[in-house]
mmCIF file of C-alpha atoms in Angstrom:
data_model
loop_
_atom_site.group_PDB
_atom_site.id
_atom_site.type_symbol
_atom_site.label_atom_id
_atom_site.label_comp_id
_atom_site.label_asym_id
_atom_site.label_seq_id
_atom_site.Cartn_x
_atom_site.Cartn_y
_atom_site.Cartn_z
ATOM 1 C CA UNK A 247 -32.722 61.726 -99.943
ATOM 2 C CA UNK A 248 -33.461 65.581 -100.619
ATOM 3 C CA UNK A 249 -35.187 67.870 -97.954
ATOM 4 C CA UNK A 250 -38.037 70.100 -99.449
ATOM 5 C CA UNK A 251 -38.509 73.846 -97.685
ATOM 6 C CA UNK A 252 -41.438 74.289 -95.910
ATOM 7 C CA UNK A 253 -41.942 77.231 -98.167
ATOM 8 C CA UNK A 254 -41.392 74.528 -100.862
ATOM 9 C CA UNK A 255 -44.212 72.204 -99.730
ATOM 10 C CA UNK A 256 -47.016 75.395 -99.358
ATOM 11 C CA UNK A 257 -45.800 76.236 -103.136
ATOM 12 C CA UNK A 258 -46.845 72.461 -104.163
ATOM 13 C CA UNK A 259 -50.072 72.431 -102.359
ATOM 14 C CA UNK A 260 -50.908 76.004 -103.194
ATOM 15 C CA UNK A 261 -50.415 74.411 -107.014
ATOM 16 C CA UNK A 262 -51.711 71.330 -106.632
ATOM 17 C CA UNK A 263 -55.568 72.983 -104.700
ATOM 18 C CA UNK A 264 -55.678 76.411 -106.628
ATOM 19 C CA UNK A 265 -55.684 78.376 -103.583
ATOM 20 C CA UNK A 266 -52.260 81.214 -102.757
ATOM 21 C CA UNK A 267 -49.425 80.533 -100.974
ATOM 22 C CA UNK A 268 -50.946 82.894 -98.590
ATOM 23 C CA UNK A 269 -54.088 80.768 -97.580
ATOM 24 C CA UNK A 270 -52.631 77.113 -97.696
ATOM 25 C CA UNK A 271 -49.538 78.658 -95.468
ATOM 26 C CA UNK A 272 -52.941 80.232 -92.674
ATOM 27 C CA UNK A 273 -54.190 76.597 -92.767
ATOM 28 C CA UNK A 274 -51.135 74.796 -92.264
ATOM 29 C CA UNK A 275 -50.223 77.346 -89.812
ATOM 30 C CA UNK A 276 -53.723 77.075 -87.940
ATOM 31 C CA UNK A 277 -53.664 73.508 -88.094
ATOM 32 C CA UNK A 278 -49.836 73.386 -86.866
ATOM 33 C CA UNK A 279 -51.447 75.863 -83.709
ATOM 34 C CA UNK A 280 -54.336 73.183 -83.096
ATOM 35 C CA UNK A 281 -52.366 70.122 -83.301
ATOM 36 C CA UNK A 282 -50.086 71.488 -80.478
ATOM 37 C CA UNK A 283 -53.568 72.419 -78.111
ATOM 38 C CA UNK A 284 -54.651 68.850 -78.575
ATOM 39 C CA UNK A 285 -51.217 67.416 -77.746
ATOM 40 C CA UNK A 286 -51.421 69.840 -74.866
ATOM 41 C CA UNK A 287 -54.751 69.057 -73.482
ATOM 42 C CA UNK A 288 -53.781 65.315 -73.741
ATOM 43 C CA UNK A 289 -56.101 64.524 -77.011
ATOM 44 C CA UNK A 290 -54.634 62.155 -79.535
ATOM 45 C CA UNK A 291 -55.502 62.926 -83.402
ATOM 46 C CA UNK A 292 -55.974 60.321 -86.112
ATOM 47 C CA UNK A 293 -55.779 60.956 -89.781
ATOM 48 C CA UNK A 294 -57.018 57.791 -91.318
ATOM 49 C CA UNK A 295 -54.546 56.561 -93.946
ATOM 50 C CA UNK A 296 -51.894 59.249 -92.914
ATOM 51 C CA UNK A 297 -50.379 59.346 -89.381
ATOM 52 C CA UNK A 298 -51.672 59.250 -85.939
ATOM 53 C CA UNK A 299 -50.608 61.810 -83.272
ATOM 54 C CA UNK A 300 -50.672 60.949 -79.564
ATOM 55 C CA UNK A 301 -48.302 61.391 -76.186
ATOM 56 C CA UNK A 302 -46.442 58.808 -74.605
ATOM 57 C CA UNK A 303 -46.025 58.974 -70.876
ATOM 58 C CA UNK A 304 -42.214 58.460 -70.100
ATOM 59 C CA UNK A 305 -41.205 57.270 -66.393
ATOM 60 C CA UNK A 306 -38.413 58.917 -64.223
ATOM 61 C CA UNK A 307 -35.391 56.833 -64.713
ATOM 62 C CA UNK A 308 -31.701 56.644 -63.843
ATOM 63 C CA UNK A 309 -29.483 56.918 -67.160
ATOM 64 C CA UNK A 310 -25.843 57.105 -67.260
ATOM 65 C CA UNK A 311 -23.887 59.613 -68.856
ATOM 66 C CA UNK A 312 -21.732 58.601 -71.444
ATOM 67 C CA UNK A 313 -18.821 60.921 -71.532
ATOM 68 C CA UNK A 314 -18.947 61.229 -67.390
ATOM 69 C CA UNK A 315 -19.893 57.657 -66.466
ATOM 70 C CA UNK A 316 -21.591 59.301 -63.715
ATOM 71 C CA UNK A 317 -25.178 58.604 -63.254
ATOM 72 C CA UNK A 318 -28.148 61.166 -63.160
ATOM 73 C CA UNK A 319 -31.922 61.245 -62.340
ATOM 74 C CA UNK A 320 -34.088 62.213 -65.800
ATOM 75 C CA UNK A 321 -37.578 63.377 -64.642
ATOM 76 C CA UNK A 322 -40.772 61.991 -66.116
ATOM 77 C CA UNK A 323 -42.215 63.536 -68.666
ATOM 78 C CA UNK A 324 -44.683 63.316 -71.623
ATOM 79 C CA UNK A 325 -43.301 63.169 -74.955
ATOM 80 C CA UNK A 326 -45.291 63.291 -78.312
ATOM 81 C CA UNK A 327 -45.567 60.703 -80.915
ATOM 82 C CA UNK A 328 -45.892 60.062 -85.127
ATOM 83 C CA UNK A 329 -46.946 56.706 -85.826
ATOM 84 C CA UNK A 330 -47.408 56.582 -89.739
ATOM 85 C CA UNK A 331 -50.218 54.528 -91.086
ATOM 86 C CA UNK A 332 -49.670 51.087 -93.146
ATOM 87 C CA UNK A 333 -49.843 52.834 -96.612
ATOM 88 C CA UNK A 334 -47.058 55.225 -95.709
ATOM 89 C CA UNK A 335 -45.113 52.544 -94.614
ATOM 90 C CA UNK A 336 -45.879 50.446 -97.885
ATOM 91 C CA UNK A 337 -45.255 53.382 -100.013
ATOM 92 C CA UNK A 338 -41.278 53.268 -98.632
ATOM 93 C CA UNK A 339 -40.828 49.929 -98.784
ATOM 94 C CA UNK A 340 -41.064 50.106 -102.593
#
């Protein structure tokens, strides 16, 4: 598997819409900034036939540390989540 640049990725999209590097890189920084407000304010996002963003309440548990043994209190807290939709999941299967 290769890893593609996020400078990389603007490049294709900037190619692949017509519009600079400058403008897709304000849009996917914009939409980056947005994405983390809705998280934030506890909104879930769908993009139909793409991926699904929402936050998944975690409960306070007791965990055990592995290189210790000793055991230790981890606080609730709200993590977010990437659930990818059925064609994504198709497409890797191939």
């Amino acid at each position: 598997m290769t890893t593609i640049s996020s400078g990389d990725f603007i490049k294709q999209v900037a190619e692949a819409t017509g519009f600079t590097q400058v403008q897709v890189k304000a849009v996917l920084n914009a939409a980056g900034e947005q994405l983390k407000a809705n998280l934030k304010d506890g909104k879930e996002m769908h993009f139909i036939g793409y991926f699904n963003f929402g936050i998944k309440a975690k409960s306070a548990q007791e965990k055990i540390n592995p290189f210790t043994k000793k055991k230790m209190k981890v606080a609730a807290c709200k993590v977010p989540t990437v659930k990818l939709s059925a064609s994504f999941k198709q497409l890797l299967k191939k």
